[in-house]
């Protein structure tokens, strides 16, 4: 009887009595309070946890605070994370939710051949402080000029203070359409992309429920894929799997 009681206390039934609290930053269109259901990644995460009888609450913070909050266990995890071995030392990584395309934006009137990364060493390239840059970007010896977010880099690019800005293609498109001053010079995506980078949830190794929530999320995501709801949610947001 005692063993059965202990099993029930450690099961998802116990977790279902309270919310799962994750953190995220403004990273539209994937995670954003300006998007329906706080963005496609939050919608997928909420649906996956719902499959396991768990409710999700997401608290938005600046990126550095969001990542630190998950790593030190103040939050159960952090949304919209690219993989790095350093982060994996402190976070349990979920199954990938979908892949993002990371590369360069430049001014349309000043396109740049980005097919050879080592040839870009002379350019000023905007990056975001605390983001995981593609491995090939780092291996090419390119040194980014850090800013607090992607929008700042797009503004600097439009003002000729950068030649290139490294970012997710859809993030750049959204910011240019929704938040960049319409009088600014048009900015264009440069082919080829640098890398396809999957987005994950990182569950805190210092949070008491971190490992269990990783398992529950992965089970819920598998159920979403099997039911077809995974693809339906992606289509609703216009995101490719």
Coordinates of N, CA and C in Angstrom, one line a residue:
X1 N 0.8 -1.2 0.0 CA 0.0 0.0 0.0 C 0.9 1.3 0.0
X2 N 1.9 1.3 0.8 CA 2.8 2.4 0.8 C 3.5 2.6 -0.5
X3 N 3.9 1.6 -1.2 CA 4.5 1.7 -2.5 C 3.6 2.2 -3.5
X4 N 2.3 1.8 -3.4 CA 1.3 2.3 -4.4 C 1.1 3.8 -4.1
X5 N 1.0 4.3 -2.9 CA 0.8 5.7 -2.6 C 2.0 6.5 -3.1
X6 N 3.2 6.0 -2.9 CA 4.4 6.7 -3.4 C 4.4 6.8 -4.9
X7 N 4.0 5.8 -5.6 CA 3.9 5.8 -7.1 C 2.9 6.9 -7.5
X8 N 1.8 7.0 -6.8 CA 0.8 8.0 -7.2 C 1.3 9.4 -7.0
X9 N 2.0 9.6 -5.9 CA 2.5 10.9 -5.6 C 3.6 11.3 -6.6
X10 N 4.3 10.4 -7.2 CA 5.3 10.7 -8.2 C 4.8 10.7 -9.6
X11 N 3.5 10.4 -9.8 CA 3.0 10.2 -11.2 C 2.5 11.6 -11.7
X12 N 2.2 11.7 -13.0 CA 1.6 12.9 -13.6 C 0.4 13.3 -13.0
X13 N -0.4 12.4 -12.3 CA -1.6 12.8 -11.6 C -1.3 13.9 -10.6
X14 N -0.1 13.7 -9.9 CA 0.3 14.7 -8.9 C 0.6 16.0 -9.6
X15 N 1.4 16.0 -10.7 CA 1.8 17.2 -11.4 C 0.6 17.9 -11.9
X16 N -0.5 17.2 -12.3 CA -1.6 17.8 -13.0 C -2.4 18.7 -12.0
X17 N -2.1 18.6 -10.7 CA -2.8 19.5 -9.8 C -2.2 20.9 -9.8
X18 N -1.1 21.1 -10.5 CA -0.6 22.5 -10.6 C -0.1 22.7 -12.0
X19 N 0.2 24.0 -12.2 CA 0.6 24.4 -13.6 C 2.1 24.1 -13.8
X20 N 2.4 23.9 -15.0 CA 3.8 23.9 -15.4 C 4.2 25.3 -15.8
X21 N 5.2 25.9 -15.1 CA 5.6 27.3 -15.4 C 6.9 27.3 -16.1
X22 N 6.9 27.7 -17.4 CA 8.1 27.9 -18.2 C 8.3 29.3 -18.5
X23 N 9.5 29.7 -19.0 CA 9.7 31.0 -19.3 C 10.1 31.1 -20.8
X24 N 10.0 32.3 -21.4 CA 10.4 32.5 -22.8 C 10.7 34.0 -23.0
X25 N 11.2 34.3 -24.1 CA 11.4 35.7 -24.4 C 10.6 36.1 -25.7
X26 N 10.6 37.4 -26.0 CA 9.9 37.8 -27.2 C 10.7 37.4 -28.4
X27 N 10.2 36.4 -29.1 CA 10.9 35.8 -30.3 C 9.9 35.5 -31.4
X28 N 9.2 36.6 -31.9 CA 8.1 36.4 -32.8 C 8.7 35.9 -34.1
X29 N 7.9 35.0 -34.8 CA 6.6 34.6 -34.5 C 6.5 33.3 -33.7
X30 N 7.6 32.9 -33.1 CA 7.6 31.6 -32.4 C 7.1 31.7 -30.9
X31 N 7.6 32.7 -30.2 CA 7.1 33.0 -28.9 C 6.9 34.5 -28.8
X32 N 5.7 35.0 -28.5 CA 5.4 36.4 -28.4 C 4.0 36.7 -27.9
X33 N 3.9 37.6 -26.9 CA 2.6 38.0 -26.4 C 1.8 38.7 -27.4
X34 N 2.3 39.1 -28.5 CA 1.6 39.7 -29.6 C 0.9 38.7 -30.6
X35 N 1.3 37.4 -30.4 CA 0.8 36.4 -31.3 C -0.4 35.7 -30.6
X36 N -1.3 35.1 -31.4 CA -2.4 34.2 -30.9 C -1.7 33.1 -30.1
X37 N -2.2 32.9 -28.9 CA -1.8 31.8 -28.0 C -0.3 32.0 -27.6
X38 N 0.2 33.2 -27.8 CA 1.6 33.5 -27.4 C 2.6 32.9 -28.4
X39 N 2.2 32.6 -29.6 CA 3.0 32.1 -30.7 C 3.0 30.6 -30.9
X40 N 3.5 30.1 -32.0 CA 3.3 28.7 -32.4 C 4.0 27.8 -31.4
X41 N 5.2 28.1 -30.9 CA 5.9 27.2 -30.0 C 5.2 27.1 -28.7
X42 N 4.6 28.1 -28.2 CA 3.8 28.1 -27.0 C 2.5 27.2 -27.2
X43 N 1.9 27.4 -28.4 CA 0.7 26.7 -28.7 C 1.0 25.2 -28.8
X44 N 2.1 24.8 -29.4 CA 2.5 23.4 -29.4 C 2.8 22.8 -28.1
X45 N 3.5 23.6 -27.3 CA 3.9 23.1 -25.9 C 2.7 23.0 -25.1
X46 N 1.7 23.9 -25.1 CA 0.5 23.8 -24.3 C -0.3 22.6 -24.7
X47 N -0.4 22.4 -26.0 CA -1.2 21.2 -26.5 C -0.5 19.9 -26.1
X48 N 0.8 19.8 -26.2 CA 1.5 18.6 -25.8 C 1.3 18.3 -24.3
X49 N 1.4 19.3 -23.4 CA 1.2 19.1 -22.0 C -0.3 18.7 -21.7
X50 N -1.2 19.3 -22.5 CA -2.6 19.0 -22.3 C -2.9 17.5 -22.6
X51 N -2.1 16.9 -23.5 CA -2.3 15.5 -23.7 C -2.0 14.7 -22.5
X52 N -1.2 15.3 -21.6 CA -0.8 14.6 -20.4 C -1.5 15.1 -19.1
X53 N -2.5 15.9 -19.4 CA -3.3 16.4 -18.3 C -2.6 17.6 -17.5
X54 N -1.7 18.3 -18.1 CA -1.0 19.3 -17.5 C -1.3 20.7 -18.1
X55 N -1.4 21.7 -17.3 CA -1.6 23.1 -17.8 C -0.3 23.8 -17.8
X56 N -0.2 24.7 -18.8 CA 1.0 25.5 -19.0 C 0.8 27.0 -18.8
X57 N 1.7 27.6 -18.0 CA 1.8 29.0 -17.9 C 3.2 29.5 -18.4
X58 N 3.3 30.5 -19.2 CA 4.5 31.0 -19.7 C 4.7 32.4 -19.2
X59 N 5.9 32.7 -18.6 CA 6.2 34.0 -18.2 C 7.3 34.5 -19.1
X60 N 7.1 35.7 -19.6 CA 8.1 36.3 -20.6 C 9.1 37.2 -19.9
X61 N 10.3 37.0 -20.2 CA 11.5 37.7 -19.7 C 12.4 38.1 -20.8
X62 N 13.3 39.1 -20.6 CA 14.4 39.3 -21.5 C 15.2 38.0 -21.6
X63 N 15.9 37.7 -22.8 CA 16.5 36.4 -23.0 C 17.5 36.0 -21.9
X64 N 18.4 36.9 -21.5 CA 19.4 36.5 -20.6 C 18.7 36.0 -19.2
X65 N 17.7 36.7 -18.8 CA 17.0 36.4 -17.6 C 16.2 35.1 -17.7
X66 N 15.6 34.9 -18.9 CA 14.8 33.7 -19.2 C 15.7 32.5 -19.1
X67 N 16.8 32.5 -19.8 CA 17.8 31.4 -19.8 C 18.3 31.1 -18.4
X68 N 18.7 32.2 -17.7 CA 19.3 32.0 -16.4 C 18.2 31.5 -15.4
X69 N 17.0 31.9 -15.5 CA 15.9 31.5 -14.7 C 15.7 30.0 -14.8
X70 N 15.8 29.5 -16.0 CA 15.6 28.0 -16.2 C 16.9 27.2 -15.7
X71 N 18.0 27.8 -16.0 CA 19.2 27.1 -15.6 C 19.4 27.0 -14.1
X72 N 18.9 28.0 -13.4 CA 19.1 27.9 -11.9 C 17.9 27.3 -11.2
X73 N 16.9 26.9 -12.0 CA 15.7 26.2 -11.4 C 14.6 27.1 -10.9
X74 N 14.6 28.4 -11.2 CA 13.5 29.3 -10.8 C 12.3 29.0 -11.7
X75 N 12.5 28.6 -12.9 CA 11.5 28.1 -13.8 C 11.8 26.6 -14.1
X76 N 10.7 25.9 -14.5 CA 10.9 24.5 -14.8 C 11.6 24.3 -16.2
X77 N 11.5 25.4 -17.0 CA 12.2 25.3 -18.3 C 12.1 26.6 -19.1
X78 N 12.7 26.6 -20.2 CA 12.7 27.7 -21.1 C 12.4 27.3 -22.5
X79 N 11.6 28.1 -23.2 CA 11.1 27.8 -24.5 C 12.0 28.5 -25.6
X80 N 12.0 27.9 -26.8 CA 12.6 28.4 -28.0 C 14.2 28.5 -27.8
X81 N 14.7 27.3 -27.7 CA 16.1 27.1 -27.4 C 16.8 26.3 -28.5
X82 N 18.0 26.9 -29.0 CA 18.8 26.1 -29.9 C 19.8 25.3 -29.0
X83 N 20.3 24.2 -29.6 CA 21.1 23.3 -28.8 C 22.5 23.8 -28.7
X84 N 23.1 23.6 -27.5 CA 24.6 23.8 -27.4 C 25.0 22.8 -26.2
X85 N 26.2 22.2 -26.3 CA 26.6 21.3 -25.3 C 26.8 22.0 -23.9
X86 N 27.1 23.3 -23.9 CA 27.2 24.0 -22.7 C 25.9 24.1 -22.0
X87 N 24.8 24.4 -22.7 CA 23.5 24.5 -22.1 C 23.0 23.1 -21.7
X88 N 23.4 22.1 -22.4 CA 22.9 20.8 -22.1 C 23.5 20.3 -20.7
X89 N 24.5 20.9 -20.2 CA 25.1 20.6 -18.9 C 24.1 21.0 -17.8
X90 N 23.2 21.9 -18.1 CA 22.3 22.4 -17.0 C 20.8 22.3 -17.4
X91 N 20.6 21.8 -18.6 CA 19.2 21.7 -19.1 C 19.0 20.3 -19.7
X92 N 17.8 19.7 -19.5 CA 17.3 18.5 -20.2 C 16.7 19.0 -21.5
X93 N 17.1 18.6 -22.7 CA 16.5 19.0 -23.9 C 15.3 18.1 -24.3
X94 N 14.3 18.8 -24.8 CA 13.1 18.1 -25.2 C 13.3 17.5 -26.6
X95 N 12.4 16.8 -27.1 CA 12.3 16.5 -28.6 C 12.3 17.8 -29.3
X96 N 12.8 17.9 -30.5 CA 12.7 19.1 -31.3 C 11.3 19.4 -31.7
X97 N 10.9 20.7 -31.6 CA 9.5 21.0 -32.0 C 9.4 21.2 -33.5
X98 N 10.4 21.9 -34.1 CA 10.5 22.1 -35.5 C 11.8 22.8 -35.8
X99 N 12.3 22.8 -37.0 CA 13.5 23.4 -37.4 C 13.3 24.9 -37.9
X100 N 14.3 25.7 -37.6 CA 14.3 27.1 -38.1 C 15.5 27.3 -39.0
X101 N 15.4 28.2 -39.9 CA 16.4 28.5 -40.9 C 17.1 29.8 -40.5
X102 N 18.4 29.6 -40.2 CA 19.2 30.7 -39.7 C 20.2 31.2 -40.8
X103 N 20.3 32.5 -41.0 CA 21.2 33.0 -42.0 C 21.3 34.5 -41.9
X104 N 21.5 35.1 -43.1 CA 21.8 36.6 -43.1 C 20.8 37.4 -43.8
X105 N 20.6 38.6 -43.2 CA 19.9 39.7 -43.9 C 20.9 40.7 -44.3
X106 N 20.7 41.4 -45.4 CA 21.5 42.5 -45.9 C 20.5 43.5 -46.5
X107 N 21.0 44.7 -46.7 CA 20.2 45.7 -47.5 C 20.0 45.2 -48.9
X108 N 18.8 45.4 -49.4 CA 18.4 44.9 -50.7 C 19.3 45.6 -51.8
X109 N 19.6 46.9 -51.5 CA 20.4 47.6 -52.5 C 21.9 47.4 -52.4
X110 N 22.3 46.5 -51.4 CA 23.7 46.2 -51.2 C 23.8 44.7 -50.8
X111 N 23.4 43.8 -51.8 CA 23.4 42.4 -51.5 C 24.9 41.9 -51.4
X112 N 25.0 40.8 -50.6 CA 26.4 40.2 -50.3 C 26.3 38.8 -50.6
X113 N 27.4 38.3 -51.3 CA 27.5 36.8 -51.5 C 27.9 36.2 -50.2
X114 N 27.0 35.4 -49.7 CA 27.3 34.7 -48.4 C 27.5 33.2 -48.6
X115 N 27.8 32.8 -49.8 CA 28.0 31.3 -50.0 C 29.3 30.8 -49.4
X116 N 30.3 31.7 -49.1 CA 31.5 31.3 -48.5 C 31.7 32.1 -47.2
X117 N 31.5 31.4 -46.0 CA 31.5 32.1 -44.8 C 32.9 32.7 -44.5
X118 N 34.0 32.0 -44.7 CA 35.3 32.7 -44.4 C 35.5 34.0 -45.2
X119 N 34.8 34.2 -46.3 CA 35.0 35.4 -47.1 C 34.2 36.6 -46.4
X120 N 33.5 36.3 -45.4 CA 32.7 37.4 -44.7 C 33.4 38.0 -43.5
X121 N 34.6 37.6 -43.3 CA 35.3 38.1 -42.1 C 35.5 39.6 -42.0
X122 N 35.5 40.3 -43.2 CA 35.7 41.7 -43.2 C 34.4 42.5 -42.9
X123 N 33.3 41.8 -42.9 CA 32.0 42.5 -42.7 C 31.6 42.7 -41.2
X124 N 30.9 43.7 -41.0 CA 30.3 43.9 -39.6 C 29.0 43.1 -39.6
X125 N 28.9 42.2 -38.7 CA 27.7 41.3 -38.7 C 27.0 41.4 -37.3
X126 N 25.7 41.7 -37.4 CA 25.0 41.8 -36.1 C 24.6 40.5 -35.6
X127 N 24.8 40.2 -34.3 CA 24.4 39.0 -33.6 C 23.7 39.5 -32.3
X128 N 23.1 38.5 -31.6 CA 22.3 38.8 -30.4 C 23.0 38.2 -29.2
X129 N 23.2 39.0 -28.2 CA 23.9 38.6 -27.0 C 23.2 37.4 -26.3
X130 N 23.9 36.4 -26.1 CA 23.3 35.2 -25.4 C 22.7 34.2 -26.3
X131 N 22.6 34.5 -27.7 CA 22.0 33.5 -28.6 C 23.1 32.5 -29.0
X132 N 22.6 31.3 -29.3 CA 23.6 30.3 -29.9 C 23.7 30.5 -31.4
X133 N 24.9 30.9 -31.8 CA 25.1 31.1 -33.2 C 25.4 29.7 -33.9
X134 N 25.1 29.6 -35.2 CA 25.4 28.3 -35.8 C 26.9 27.9 -35.7
X135 N 27.2 26.6 -35.6 CA 28.5 26.2 -35.4 C 29.4 26.6 -36.6
X136 N 28.8 26.6 -37.8 CA 29.6 26.9 -39.0 C 30.0 28.4 -39.0
X137 N 29.2 29.2 -38.4 CA 29.5 30.6 -38.2 C 30.7 30.8 -37.3
X138 N 30.7 30.1 -36.2 CA 31.8 30.2 -35.3 C 33.1 29.6 -35.8
X139 N 32.9 28.5 -36.5 CA 34.1 27.8 -37.1 C 34.8 28.7 -38.2
X140 N 34.0 29.5 -38.9 CA 34.5 30.4 -39.9 C 35.3 31.6 -39.3
X141 N 35.3 31.7 -38.0 CA 36.0 32.8 -37.4 C 35.3 34.1 -37.5
X142 N 34.0 34.1 -37.8 CA 33.3 35.4 -37.9 C 33.0 35.9 -36.5
X143 N 33.2 37.1 -36.3 CA 32.9 37.7 -35.0 C 31.8 38.7 -35.1
X144 N 30.7 38.3 -34.4 CA 29.5 39.2 -34.5 C 29.6 40.4 -33.5
X145 N 28.8 41.4 -33.9 CA 28.7 42.6 -33.0 C 27.4 42.4 -32.2
X146 N 27.5 42.1 -31.0 CA 26.3 41.8 -30.2 C 25.4 43.0 -29.9
X147 N 24.1 42.7 -30.0 CA 23.0 43.7 -29.6 C 22.1 42.9 -28.7
X148 N 21.1 43.7 -28.1 CA 20.2 43.0 -27.2 C 19.1 42.2 -27.9
X149 N 18.8 42.5 -29.1 CA 17.8 41.7 -29.8 C 17.9 41.9 -31.4
X150 N 17.1 41.1 -32.1 CA 17.2 41.1 -33.6 C 16.7 42.4 -34.1
X151 N 15.7 43.0 -33.5 CA 15.1 44.3 -34.1 C 16.2 45.4 -34.1
X152 N 17.0 45.5 -33.0 CA 18.1 46.4 -33.0 C 19.0 46.2 -34.2
X153 N 19.4 44.9 -34.5 CA 20.3 44.6 -35.6 C 19.7 45.0 -36.9
X154 N 18.4 44.8 -37.1 CA 17.8 45.2 -38.4 C 17.8 46.7 -38.5
X155 N 17.6 47.4 -37.4 CA 17.6 48.9 -37.5 C 19.1 49.4 -37.8
X156 N 20.0 48.7 -37.2 CA 21.4 49.1 -37.5 C 21.8 48.8 -39.0
X157 N 21.3 47.6 -39.4 CA 21.5 47.3 -40.8 C 20.9 48.3 -41.8
X158 N 19.7 48.7 -41.5 CA 19.0 49.7 -42.4 C 19.8 51.0 -42.4
X159 N 20.4 51.3 -41.2 CA 21.2 52.6 -41.1 C 22.6 52.5 -41.5
X160 N 23.0 51.4 -42.2 CA 24.4 51.2 -42.7 C 25.4 51.1 -41.5
X161 N 25.0 50.7 -40.4 CA 25.9 50.5 -39.3 C 26.3 49.0 -39.2
X162 N 25.7 48.2 -40.0 CA 26.1 46.8 -40.2 C 26.0 46.5 -41.7
X163 N 26.8 45.5 -42.2 CA 26.6 45.0 -43.5 C 25.7 43.8 -43.6
X164 N 25.7 43.0 -42.5 CA 24.9 41.8 -42.4 C 24.3 41.7 -41.0
X165 N 23.2 41.0 -40.9 CA 22.6 40.6 -39.6 C 22.3 39.1 -39.6
X166 N 22.8 38.4 -38.6 CA 22.5 37.0 -38.5 C 21.3 36.7 -37.7
X167 N 20.3 36.0 -38.3 CA 19.1 35.7 -37.5 C 18.3 34.6 -38.2
X168 N 17.3 34.2 -37.5 CA 16.3 33.3 -38.1 C 15.5 34.0 -39.2
X169 N 15.3 33.3 -40.3 CA 14.7 34.0 -41.5 C 13.3 34.5 -41.1
X170 N 12.4 33.7 -40.5 CA 11.1 34.1 -40.2 C 11.0 35.2 -39.2
X171 N 11.9 35.2 -38.2 CA 12.0 36.3 -37.2 C 12.3 37.6 -37.9
X172 N 13.3 37.6 -38.8 CA 13.6 38.8 -39.6 C 12.5 39.3 -40.4
X173 N 11.8 38.3 -41.1 CA 10.6 38.7 -41.9 C 9.5 39.4 -41.1
X174 N 9.2 38.7 -40.0 CA 8.1 39.3 -39.1 C 8.5 40.7 -38.6
X175 N 9.7 40.8 -38.1 CA 10.1 42.1 -37.5 C 10.1 43.2 -38.6
X176 N 10.5 42.9 -39.8 CA 10.6 43.8 -40.9 C 9.1 44.3 -41.2
X177 N 8.2 43.3 -41.3 CA 6.8 43.6 -41.6 C 6.1 44.3 -40.5
X178 N 6.3 43.9 -39.3 CA 5.5 44.4 -38.2 C 6.1 45.5 -37.3
X179 N 7.4 45.6 -37.2 CA 8.0 46.5 -36.2 C 9.0 47.5 -36.8
X180 N 9.6 47.2 -38.0 CA 10.6 48.1 -38.5 C 9.9 49.3 -39.2
X181 N 10.5 50.4 -39.0 CA 9.9 51.7 -39.6 C 9.8 51.5 -41.1
X182 N 8.6 51.8 -41.6 CA 8.3 51.6 -43.0 C 9.2 52.5 -43.9
X183 N 9.8 53.5 -43.4 CA 10.6 54.4 -44.1 C 12.0 53.9 -44.3
X184 N 12.4 52.9 -43.5 CA 13.7 52.3 -43.5 C 14.0 51.6 -44.8
X185 N 15.2 51.5 -45.2 CA 15.5 50.7 -46.4 C 15.1 49.3 -46.3
X186 N 14.6 48.7 -47.4 CA 14.2 47.4 -47.4 C 15.4 46.4 -47.2
X187 N 15.1 45.4 -46.4 CA 16.2 44.4 -46.1 C 15.8 43.1 -46.7
X188 N 16.8 42.4 -47.2 CA 16.5 41.1 -48.0 C 17.3 40.0 -47.4
X189 N 16.6 38.8 -47.3 CA 17.3 37.6 -47.0 C 18.3 37.2 -48.0
X190 N 19.4 36.7 -47.6 CA 20.5 36.3 -48.5 C 20.6 34.8 -48.5
X191 N 20.5 34.2 -49.7 CA 20.8 32.8 -49.9 C 22.2 32.5 -50.2
X192 N 22.8 31.4 -49.8 CA 22.1 30.3 -49.1 C 22.1 30.6 -47.6
X193 N 21.2 29.8 -46.9 CA 21.1 29.9 -45.4 C 22.4 29.3 -44.8
X194 N 22.7 29.7 -43.6 CA 23.8 29.2 -42.9 C 23.6 27.8 -42.4
X195 N 22.4 27.6 -41.7 CA 22.2 26.3 -41.0 C 20.7 26.2 -40.7
X196 N 20.2 25.0 -40.7 CA 18.9 24.6 -40.2 C 19.1 24.2 -38.7
X197 N 18.4 24.9 -37.8 CA 18.6 24.7 -36.4 C 17.3 24.4 -35.7
X198 N 17.2 23.2 -35.2 CA 15.9 22.8 -34.5 C 15.7 23.7 -33.2
X199 N 14.5 24.0 -32.9 CA 14.1 24.6 -31.6 C 13.6 23.6 -30.6
X200 N 14.1 23.8 -29.4 CA 13.7 22.8 -28.3 C 13.2 23.6 -27.1
X201 N 12.7 22.8 -26.1 CA 12.5 23.3 -24.8 C 13.6 22.8 -23.9
X202 N 14.2 23.6 -23.1 CA 15.2 23.2 -22.1 C 14.6 23.1 -20.8
X203 N 14.5 21.9 -20.2 CA 14.0 21.7 -18.8 C 15.1 21.7 -17.8
X204 N 14.9 22.4 -16.7 CA 15.9 22.7 -15.7 C 16.3 21.4 -15.0
X205 N 17.6 21.2 -14.9 CA 18.1 20.1 -14.1 C 18.1 20.4 -12.7
X206 N 18.0 21.7 -12.3 CA 17.9 22.1 -10.9 C 16.5 22.2 -10.4
X207 N 15.5 22.1 -11.3 CA 14.1 22.1 -10.8 C 13.7 20.7 -10.4
X208 N 12.9 20.6 -9.3 CA 12.6 19.2 -8.9 C 11.8 18.4 -9.9
X209 N 11.0 19.1 -10.8 CA 10.2 18.4 -11.8 C 10.8 18.4 -13.1
X210 N 12.0 18.9 -13.3 CA 12.6 19.1 -14.6 C 12.7 17.8 -15.4
X211 N 13.2 16.8 -14.9 CA 13.3 15.5 -15.6 C 12.0 14.9 -15.9
X212 N 11.0 14.9 -15.0 CA 9.7 14.4 -15.2 C 9.0 15.2 -16.3
X213 N 9.1 16.5 -16.3 CA 8.4 17.3 -17.3 C 9.0 17.1 -18.7
X214 N 10.3 16.9 -18.7 CA 10.8 16.5 -20.0 C 10.2 15.3 -20.6
X215 N 10.0 14.2 -19.7 CA 9.4 13.0 -20.2 C 7.9 13.2 -20.5
X216 N 7.2 14.0 -19.7 CA 5.8 14.2 -20.0 C 5.6 15.0 -21.3
X217 N 6.5 16.0 -21.5 CA 6.3 16.8 -22.7 C 6.6 15.9 -24.0
X218 N 7.7 15.1 -23.9 CA 8.0 14.2 -25.0 C 6.9 13.3 -25.3
X219 N 6.3 12.7 -24.3 CA 5.2 11.8 -24.5 C 4.0 12.5 -25.2
X220 N 3.7 13.7 -24.7 CA 2.6 14.5 -25.2 C 2.9 14.9 -26.7
X221 N 4.1 15.3 -27.0 CA 4.5 15.7 -28.4 C 4.3 14.5 -29.3
X222 N 4.7 13.3 -28.8 CA 4.5 12.1 -29.7 C 3.1 11.9 -29.9
X223 N 2.2 12.1 -28.9 CA 0.8 11.9 -29.1 C 0.2 12.9 -30.1
X224 N 0.7 14.2 -30.0 CA 0.3 15.2 -31.0 C 0.6 14.8 -32.4
X225 N 1.8 14.3 -32.6 CA 2.2 13.9 -33.9 C 1.3 12.8 -34.5
X226 N 1.1 11.8 -33.6 CA 0.3 10.6 -34.0 C -1.2 11.0 -34.3
X227 N -1.7 12.0 -33.6 CA -3.1 12.4 -33.9 C -3.3 13.3 -35.1
X228 N -2.2 13.9 -35.5 CA -2.3 14.9 -36.6 C -2.4 16.3 -36.1
X229 N -2.6 16.5 -34.8 CA -2.8 17.9 -34.3 C -1.5 18.7 -34.4
X230 N -0.4 18.0 -34.4 CA 0.9 18.7 -34.5 C 0.9 19.5 -35.9
X231 N 0.6 18.8 -37.0 CA 0.6 19.5 -38.3 C -0.5 20.5 -38.4
X232 N -1.6 20.3 -37.7 CA -2.7 21.3 -37.8 C -2.3 22.6 -37.1
X233 N -1.6 22.5 -36.0 CA -1.1 23.7 -35.3 C -0.1 24.4 -36.1
X234 N 0.8 23.7 -36.7 CA 1.9 24.4 -37.5 C 1.2 25.1 -38.7
X235 N 0.2 24.4 -39.4 CA -0.4 25.0 -40.5 C -1.2 26.3 -40.1
X236 N -1.7 26.3 -38.9 CA -2.5 27.4 -38.4 C -1.6 28.7 -38.3
X237 N -0.3 28.4 -38.1 CA 0.6 29.5 -38.0 C 1.5 29.7 -39.2
X238 N 1.3 28.9 -40.2 CA 2.1 29.0 -41.4 C 3.5 28.6 -41.3
X239 N 3.8 27.6 -40.4 CA 5.1 27.2 -40.1 C 5.4 25.8 -40.7
X240 N 6.5 25.6 -41.4 CA 6.8 24.3 -41.9 C 7.3 23.4 -40.8
X241 N 7.0 22.1 -40.9 CA 7.5 21.1 -39.9 C 9.0 20.9 -40.0

